[in-house]
Amino acid sequence: MVVTRRSQKKVASPAKKLATPTKVDIVEKKKPKKVEKVKKVLKKRKGLILTREKQEVDHKKYKAVNGYYVLRKYDSEKAKKEILSQAGVALEAMAKHTKKNSKTDLFGESKDSIAIKFHLKKPRVTGVRRFKIIQLPHSDREPGNSTLCLILGDQNAKQLRDKKNWDTDVDKNARKWKDTLREKHGITSDEVDKIYTYTQFLREYSTKESVKAFLKSYDRVVIQNNLFKVLVRHFGASCWNVSKFPLPINPRSERLKEKLLKTYSQEALVLPVHVQVHSVRIGNIHQPQKHLVANIKEVLEAATKCLPGGFLNVRTASLCFLSNAQELPIYVDFGSANELIEKVVKKVDEVIEDECTTLPEGLKVKMHMDGKVDVVDEESGEAVFYPTVEDEWEKHDDPDLKPRATRESLIRREVFKRKSAEKKKAAKKAKLEAKKEE
């Protein structure tokens, strides 16, 4: 049995324990204003699951696709064929537009990068940020025309945890990595333009402005897999871009050079939470049309597996240049967004109840999964206010363990919690009603 510091405080005598108030006995002097609540009573039936919209969905009849129940039969293959047929027409129009408005520019090809955009009916609400790496069959990026930066871990990471051990020669460990990669895997400056170590990168790029400048200076950033999450968090929102999202790699792999060359033709489908527009870079307008259509086909296969609700959740799909915000639509779905209902996973709160030797008779401890500990009555099972200043405490005891909360203060705290919870529910309900009216 785990005994927390809260439960180690001095116990009350059995006589005083009977006077310990329960949370049910709280009587508010000033009742808060009643908020009109619309409660839907849902009958518990077999095979029915409660969703976030408070609707009953038969999970045996309807399938959940990436967190959404699809209430309409849908042929995704037919939609893909329609997109591919319209994509060829759109690419021809975009190629003619670039020829008419083309200007002599050293970075013309980089400005003519094309991406496919998906506008969703409903965004993903729960979970964390996700991404899907897509291997394009015909990529326009190669070691000769693109730049790649590789970020690896420090060889003496334990020593460099202390800033006192930082060497004035910043790229000393990076040069060691460069030699080992050349000797073991045959990786030269032709494949990798720049190598950084973890500590070196943090020393040189510590601000948001410097990180943005770093991401703009390279076409592809590859990070060691065990440092990937840490550095993505350090990059911030600037890396969650169409073509600037980094890719992970395992430097201990025997086929490191082969995997490193594959990263040139890889693109990431980034899926943040509460975002309705997702885009993926498919290549350059100067590529052959067949190659671009093949790249779009590969992106569509990944999108049907990763997008919340599958392809039925796609409202529109369009092609666009990364240099401007103009879009050329190639697919539209006029179906209702109510055909998609979000699946809500109920969190199971496992509670462990057990006796504690530091508590008086008649009381026990209830522990929740989130770490919350409550003192409850053994007979009624109701939570009690314990300990208070009315409980037993002697002068020779530790002063830090002396109870300082009174019964009145605990009651005020509980009343404040209930009022704040009611205000939050009322505000949430008002937002939902405003969205429905819109």
Coordinates of C-alpha atoms in Angstrom, one line a residue:
M1 CA 0.0 0.0 0.0
V2 CA 1.5 3.4 -1.0
V3 CA 1.1 6.0 1.7
T4 CA 1.3 9.6 0.5
R5 CA 2.4 12.5 2.6
R6 CA -1.2 13.6 2.8
S7 CA -2.2 10.4 4.4
Q8 CA 0.7 10.5 6.9
K9 CA -0.7 13.5 8.8
K10 CA -1.7 13.1 12.4
V11 CA -5.0 11.2 12.9
A12 CA -8.0 12.3 14.8
S13 CA -9.4 10.6 17.8
P14 CA -12.4 8.3 17.2
A15 CA -14.7 10.8 18.9
K16 CA -13.5 13.6 16.7
K17 CA -13.7 11.4 13.6
L18 CA -17.4 11.2 14.0
A19 CA -17.7 14.9 13.6
T20 CA -15.7 14.9 10.4
P21 CA -18.0 16.4 7.7
T22 CA -18.7 14.6 4.4
K23 CA -18.7 16.4 1.1
V24 CA -22.4 15.4 0.7
D25 CA -23.3 17.5 3.8
I26 CA -22.2 20.7 2.2
V27 CA -25.0 23.3 2.2
E28 CA -24.4 26.4 0.1
K29 CA -25.6 29.6 1.7
K30 CA -26.0 31.4 -1.7
K31 CA -27.2 29.1 -4.4
P32 CA -25.7 29.8 -7.8
K33 CA -27.9 30.8 -10.7
K34 CA -29.5 27.8 -12.3
V35 CA -28.3 27.2 -15.8
E36 CA -30.8 25.6 -18.2
K37 CA -29.4 22.3 -19.2
V38 CA -30.7 20.1 -21.9
K39 CA -30.1 16.5 -20.9
K40 CA -30.6 13.7 -23.3
V41 CA -31.4 10.4 -21.6
L42 CA -29.9 7.6 -23.7
K43 CA -31.0 4.1 -23.1
K44 CA -28.2 1.5 -22.6
R45 CA -28.6 -1.1 -25.4
K46 CA -26.3 -3.8 -26.5
G47 CA -24.2 -2.8 -29.5
L48 CA -24.7 0.9 -29.1
I49 CA -21.8 3.4 -28.4
L50 CA -22.1 7.0 -27.1
T51 CA -20.4 9.5 -29.4
R52 CA -19.3 13.1 -28.7
E53 CA -22.4 14.4 -30.4
K54 CA -24.5 12.4 -27.9
Q55 CA -25.9 10.1 -30.6
E56 CA -26.3 6.3 -30.6
V57 CA -24.4 4.5 -33.3
D58 CA -24.6 0.8 -33.9
H59 CA -20.9 -0.2 -34.1
K60 CA -21.9 -3.6 -35.6
K61 CA -23.6 -1.9 -38.6
Y62 CA -21.2 1.0 -39.1
K63 CA -17.4 0.9 -39.1
A64 CA -15.1 3.4 -37.5
V65 CA -12.5 4.8 -39.8
N66 CA -9.7 6.6 -38.0
G67 CA -11.8 7.8 -35.2
Y68 CA -15.1 8.5 -37.0
Y69 CA -18.2 6.4 -37.7
V70 CA -19.2 6.5 -41.4
L71 CA -23.0 6.5 -41.7
R72 CA -23.1 6.3 -45.5
K73 CA -21.7 3.7 -47.9
Y74 CA -19.0 5.3 -50.0
D75 CA -16.8 4.1 -52.8
S76 CA -13.3 5.6 -52.3
E77 CA -11.9 3.9 -55.4
K78 CA -14.4 5.8 -57.6
A79 CA -13.4 9.1 -56.0
K80 CA -9.7 8.4 -56.5
K81 CA -10.3 7.7 -60.3
E82 CA -12.2 11.0 -60.5
I83 CA -9.3 12.9 -58.8
L84 CA -6.7 11.3 -61.1
S85 CA -8.6 12.1 -64.2
Q86 CA -9.2 15.7 -63.2
A87 CA -5.6 16.0 -62.0
G88 CA -4.3 15.5 -65.5
V89 CA -6.4 18.4 -66.8
A90 CA -5.4 20.6 -64.0
L91 CA -1.7 19.9 -64.5
E92 CA -1.9 20.9 -68.1
A93 CA -3.6 24.2 -67.2
M94 CA -0.9 24.9 -64.6
A95 CA 1.9 24.1 -67.0
K96 CA 0.4 26.5 -69.6
H97 CA 0.1 29.2 -66.9
T98 CA 3.8 28.8 -65.9
K99 CA 5.0 29.0 -69.5
K100 CA 3.0 32.3 -70.1
N101 CA 4.1 33.9 -66.9
S102 CA 7.6 32.4 -66.6
K103 CA 10.5 34.8 -65.8
T104 CA 14.2 34.1 -65.7
D105 CA 14.9 33.3 -62.0
L106 CA 17.7 31.3 -60.4
F107 CA 15.2 29.7 -58.0
G108 CA 12.4 29.2 -60.5
E109 CA 12.0 25.5 -60.0
S110 CA 11.7 25.8 -56.2
K111 CA 8.9 28.4 -56.7
D112 CA 7.1 26.0 -59.0
S113 CA 6.6 23.3 -56.4
I114 CA 3.1 21.7 -56.5
A115 CA 1.1 20.3 -53.6
I116 CA -2.3 18.6 -53.2
K117 CA -4.6 20.0 -50.6
F118 CA -7.4 18.2 -48.8
H119 CA -10.2 20.3 -47.1
L120 CA -12.0 18.1 -44.5
K121 CA -15.6 18.2 -43.4
K122 CA -14.7 17.5 -39.8
P123 CA -11.2 17.8 -38.3
R124 CA -9.6 15.4 -35.8
V125 CA -10.4 16.6 -32.3
T126 CA -8.8 14.1 -30.0
G127 CA -5.3 12.6 -29.8
V128 CA -1.9 14.2 -30.6
R129 CA -0.2 15.4 -33.7
R130 CA 0.5 12.7 -36.2
F131 CA 2.4 12.4 -39.5
K132 CA 2.6 9.8 -42.3
I133 CA 5.7 9.4 -44.4
I134 CA 5.0 8.9 -48.1
Q135 CA 7.5 7.5 -50.6
L136 CA 7.0 9.2 -53.9
P137 CA 7.7 7.0 -56.9
H138 CA 9.0 10.0 -59.0
S139 CA 10.6 12.7 -56.9
D140 CA 12.2 15.8 -58.3
R141 CA 14.7 16.0 -55.5
E142 CA 18.1 14.3 -55.8
P143 CA 21.5 14.7 -54.1
G144 CA 22.6 16.9 -56.9
N145 CA 19.8 19.5 -56.9
S146 CA 18.7 19.5 -53.2
T147 CA 20.3 20.1 -49.8
L148 CA 20.1 17.8 -46.9
C149 CA 21.0 18.4 -43.2
L150 CA 21.6 15.5 -40.8
I151 CA 21.3 15.9 -37.0
L152 CA 22.8 13.2 -34.9
G153 CA 23.4 12.5 -31.2
D154 CA 26.5 13.5 -29.3
Q155 CA 29.2 10.8 -28.9
N156 CA 30.0 12.0 -25.4
A157 CA 26.4 12.9 -24.4
K158 CA 26.9 12.3 -20.6
Q159 CA 29.7 14.8 -20.4
L160 CA 27.9 17.5 -22.4
R161 CA 24.9 17.5 -20.1
D162 CA 26.9 19.9 -18.0
K163 CA 27.5 23.2 -19.8
K164 CA 30.9 23.5 -18.1
N165 CA 32.1 20.7 -20.4
W166 CA 31.2 22.4 -23.6
D167 CA 34.1 22.8 -25.9
T168 CA 34.9 26.1 -27.6
D169 CA 35.2 24.1 -30.9
V170 CA 31.5 23.8 -31.6
D171 CA 31.6 21.4 -34.5
K172 CA 34.2 19.0 -33.1
N173 CA 31.8 16.1 -32.6
A174 CA 30.2 16.8 -36.0
R175 CA 33.6 16.3 -37.7
K176 CA 34.0 12.9 -35.9
W177 CA 30.6 11.9 -37.2
K178 CA 31.6 12.9 -40.7
D179 CA 34.7 10.7 -40.6
T180 CA 32.8 7.7 -39.2
L181 CA 30.0 7.9 -41.8
R182 CA 32.5 8.2 -44.6
E183 CA 34.6 5.2 -43.4
K184 CA 31.7 2.8 -42.4
H185 CA 28.9 3.7 -44.9
G186 CA 30.6 5.7 -47.7
I187 CA 28.5 8.8 -47.0
T188 CA 30.2 11.9 -48.3
S189 CA 29.4 15.6 -48.8
D190 CA 27.6 14.6 -52.0
E191 CA 24.8 12.9 -50.0
V192 CA 24.8 15.1 -46.9
D193 CA 25.5 18.9 -47.1
K194 CA 25.8 19.5 -43.3
I195 CA 26.0 17.5 -40.1
Y196 CA 25.0 18.8 -36.7
T197 CA 25.1 17.2 -33.3
Y198 CA 22.3 17.7 -30.8
T199 CA 24.3 20.0 -28.5
Q200 CA 25.8 21.9 -31.4
F201 CA 22.3 22.5 -32.8
L202 CA 20.9 23.8 -29.6
R203 CA 23.8 26.1 -29.1
E204 CA 23.6 27.7 -32.6
Y205 CA 19.8 27.7 -33.0
S206 CA 18.2 28.6 -29.7
T207 CA 15.5 31.1 -30.8
K208 CA 12.4 30.7 -33.0
E209 CA 13.8 33.1 -35.6
S210 CA 17.0 31.1 -36.0
V211 CA 15.1 27.9 -36.3
K212 CA 12.9 29.3 -39.1
A213 CA 16.0 30.5 -40.9
F214 CA 17.6 27.0 -40.5
L215 CA 14.5 25.2 -42.0
K216 CA 14.4 27.6 -44.9
S217 CA 18.1 27.0 -45.8
Y218 CA 17.7 23.2 -46.3
D219 CA 15.4 21.2 -48.6
R220 CA 15.4 18.2 -46.2
V221 CA 16.2 17.8 -42.5
V222 CA 16.8 14.3 -41.2
I223 CA 17.1 13.6 -37.5
Q224 CA 18.3 10.6 -35.4
N225 CA 15.2 8.6 -34.4
N226 CA 15.7 8.9 -30.6
L227 CA 16.1 12.7 -30.8
F228 CA 13.2 13.2 -33.2
K229 CA 10.4 14.1 -30.8
V230 CA 12.7 16.4 -28.7
L231 CA 13.9 18.4 -31.8
V232 CA 10.4 18.6 -33.3
R233 CA 9.2 20.1 -30.1
H234 CA 12.2 22.5 -30.2
F235 CA 11.4 23.5 -33.8
G236 CA 7.9 24.5 -32.8
A237 CA 5.1 25.4 -35.2
S238 CA 7.6 26.4 -37.9
C239 CA 8.4 22.8 -38.8
W240 CA 4.7 21.7 -39.3
N241 CA 4.8 23.0 -42.9
V242 CA 4.1 21.3 -46.2
S243 CA 7.7 20.7 -47.2
K244 CA 9.7 21.6 -44.0
F245 CA 8.7 18.7 -41.8
P246 CA 11.8 16.7 -40.7
L247 CA 12.2 12.9 -41.1
P248 CA 13.6 10.3 -38.7
I249 CA 16.4 7.9 -39.4
N250 CA 18.3 5.2 -37.5
P251 CA 22.1 5.9 -37.8
R252 CA 22.9 2.3 -36.5
S253 CA 21.4 0.7 -39.6
E254 CA 23.7 -1.2 -41.9
R255 CA 21.9 0.3 -44.9
L256 CA 22.2 3.8 -43.7
K257 CA 23.3 5.3 -47.1
E258 CA 20.4 3.6 -48.9
K259 CA 17.9 4.9 -46.3
L260 CA 19.4 8.4 -46.4
L261 CA 19.0 8.5 -50.2
K262 CA 15.4 7.5 -49.9
T263 CA 14.7 10.5 -47.7
Y264 CA 15.1 12.7 -50.8
S265 CA 12.0 11.2 -52.3
Q266 CA 9.9 11.2 -49.1
E267 CA 7.2 13.6 -48.2
A268 CA 5.2 13.9 -44.9
L269 CA 1.4 14.1 -44.6
V270 CA 1.2 16.2 -41.4
L271 CA -2.0 15.7 -39.3
P272 CA -2.3 18.2 -36.5
V273 CA -5.3 18.4 -34.2
H274 CA -8.2 20.8 -34.9
V275 CA -7.0 21.5 -38.5
Q276 CA -9.2 21.0 -41.5
V277 CA -6.7 21.6 -44.3
H278 CA -3.9 19.1 -45.0
S279 CA -1.5 19.3 -47.9
V280 CA 1.4 17.2 -49.3
R281 CA 4.1 18.3 -51.8
I282 CA 3.9 16.1 -54.9
G283 CA 6.8 17.5 -57.0
N284 CA 7.5 20.2 -59.5
I285 CA 5.5 21.6 -62.4
H286 CA 8.5 20.9 -64.8
Q287 CA 8.2 17.1 -64.2
P288 CA 6.4 14.9 -66.8
Q289 CA 2.7 14.8 -66.2
K290 CA 2.7 11.0 -65.8
H291 CA 5.2 11.2 -62.9
L292 CA 3.1 13.8 -61.1
V293 CA -0.1 11.7 -61.5
A294 CA 1.7 8.7 -60.1
N295 CA 2.8 10.8 -57.1
I296 CA -0.8 11.9 -56.6
K297 CA -2.0 8.3 -56.7
E298 CA 0.5 7.4 -53.9
V299 CA -0.6 10.3 -51.8
L300 CA -4.3 9.3 -52.2
E301 CA -3.5 5.8 -51.0
A302 CA -1.9 7.2 -47.8
A303 CA -4.7 9.8 -47.3
T304 CA -7.5 7.2 -47.3
K305 CA -5.6 5.3 -44.5
C306 CA -4.6 8.3 -42.4
L307 CA -7.3 11.1 -42.7
P308 CA -9.9 11.0 -40.0
G309 CA -13.1 9.4 -41.3
G310 CA -11.3 8.2 -44.5
F311 CA -11.9 9.7 -47.9
L312 CA -15.6 10.4 -47.1
N313 CA -14.4 13.2 -44.8
V314 CA -12.8 15.1 -47.7
R315 CA -14.9 18.1 -48.8
T316 CA -12.6 19.3 -51.6
A317 CA -9.3 18.3 -53.1
S318 CA -7.2 20.8 -55.1
L319 CA -3.8 21.4 -56.6
C320 CA -1.8 24.5 -55.8
F321 CA 1.6 26.1 -56.0
L322 CA 3.5 26.4 -52.8
S323 CA 4.6 29.9 -53.6
N324 CA 1.0 31.3 -53.6
A325 CA -2.4 30.5 -52.1
Q326 CA -4.3 30.0 -55.4
E327 CA -5.9 26.6 -55.7
L328 CA -7.3 24.6 -58.7
P329 CA -10.1 22.2 -57.4
I330 CA -10.1 18.7 -58.8
Y331 CA -12.7 17.0 -56.5
V332 CA -15.8 18.2 -54.5
D333 CA -18.1 16.2 -52.2
F334 CA -21.4 17.9 -51.3
G335 CA -22.3 15.3 -48.7
S336 CA -23.4 16.4 -45.2
A337 CA -20.8 16.5 -42.4
N338 CA -23.4 14.8 -40.1
E339 CA -22.6 11.5 -41.9
L340 CA -19.5 11.4 -39.8
I341 CA -19.8 10.9 -36.1
E342 CA -16.7 11.0 -33.9
K343 CA -16.0 7.9 -31.8
V344 CA -15.4 8.7 -28.2
V345 CA -13.3 6.2 -26.2
K346 CA -14.5 6.1 -22.6
K347 CA -11.7 6.4 -20.1
V348 CA -11.9 3.7 -17.4
D349 CA -10.9 5.0 -14.0
E350 CA -9.6 2.1 -11.9
V351 CA -10.0 2.8 -8.2
I352 CA -8.1 1.0 -5.5
E353 CA -9.5 1.1 -2.0
D354 CA -7.4 -0.1 1.0
E355 CA -6.8 0.6 4.7
C356 CA -4.1 2.9 5.9
T357 CA -2.4 2.5 9.3
T358 CA -2.1 6.2 9.9
L359 CA -5.8 6.8 9.6
P360 CA -8.3 6.3 12.5
E361 CA -10.7 3.5 12.6
G362 CA -13.6 3.8 10.2
L363 CA -11.6 5.5 7.4
K364 CA -9.8 4.2 4.4
V365 CA -8.0 5.5 1.3
K366 CA -9.2 5.5 -2.2
M367 CA -6.6 6.0 -5.0
H368 CA -7.5 6.9 -8.6
M369 CA -5.5 6.3 -11.8
D370 CA -4.6 10.0 -12.2
G371 CA -2.9 10.0 -8.8
K372 CA -5.8 11.6 -6.8
V373 CA -6.1 10.3 -3.2
D374 CA -9.3 10.5 -1.2
V375 CA -10.1 9.7 2.4
V376 CA -13.5 7.9 2.5
D377 CA -15.8 6.5 5.2
E378 CA -15.7 2.7 5.3
E379 CA -19.5 2.3 5.9
S380 CA -20.9 4.9 3.5
G381 CA -18.0 5.1 1.1
E382 CA -18.4 8.9 0.9
A383 CA -15.3 11.2 0.8
V384 CA -14.7 13.1 4.0
F385 CA -12.7 16.3 4.8
Y386 CA -9.6 15.0 6.4
P387 CA -7.4 16.3 8.1
T388 CA -8.5 19.6 9.6
V389 CA -7.4 21.7 12.5
E390 CA -10.0 19.9 14.6
D391 CA -8.0 16.7 14.3
E392 CA -5.5 15.5 16.8
W393 CA -2.0 17.1 16.8
E394 CA 0.7 17.4 19.4
K395 CA 3.5 20.0 19.9
H396 CA 6.3 17.5 19.5
D397 CA 5.1 16.5 16.1
D398 CA 6.5 17.8 12.9
P399 CA 5.2 21.3 12.3
D400 CA 5.1 20.7 8.5
L401 CA 2.5 18.0 9.1
K402 CA 0.2 20.1 11.2
P403 CA -3.3 20.4 9.6
R404 CA -4.0 24.1 8.8
A405 CA -7.3 23.8 6.9
T406 CA -10.6 24.4 8.8
R407 CA -13.9 22.9 8.0
E408 CA -15.3 26.2 6.7
S409 CA -12.3 26.7 4.3
L410 CA -12.7 23.2 2.9
I411 CA -16.4 23.8 2.3
R412 CA -15.7 27.1 0.6
R413 CA -13.1 25.4 -1.6
E414 CA -15.6 22.7 -2.6
V415 CA -18.3 25.2 -3.4
F416 CA -15.9 27.2 -5.6
K417 CA -14.9 24.1 -7.5
R418 CA -18.6 23.2 -8.2
K419 CA -19.4 26.8 -9.3
S420 CA -16.4 26.9 -11.7
A421 CA -17.4 23.5 -13.1
E422 CA -20.9 24.8 -13.8
K423 CA -19.6 27.9 -15.5
K424 CA -17.3 25.8 -17.8
K425 CA -20.3 23.6 -18.7
A426 CA -22.4 26.6 -19.5
A427 CA -19.7 28.2 -21.6
K428 CA -19.1 25.0 -23.5
K429 CA -22.9 24.6 -24.2
A430 CA -23.1 28.2 -25.4
K431 CA -20.2 27.6 -27.9
L432 CA -21.9 24.4 -29.3
E433 CA -25.2 26.3 -29.7
A434 CA -23.5 29.2 -31.5
K435 CA -21.8 26.7 -33.9
K436 CA -25.2 25.0 -34.6
E437 CA -26.8 28.4 -35.4
E438 CA -24.0 29.3 -37.8

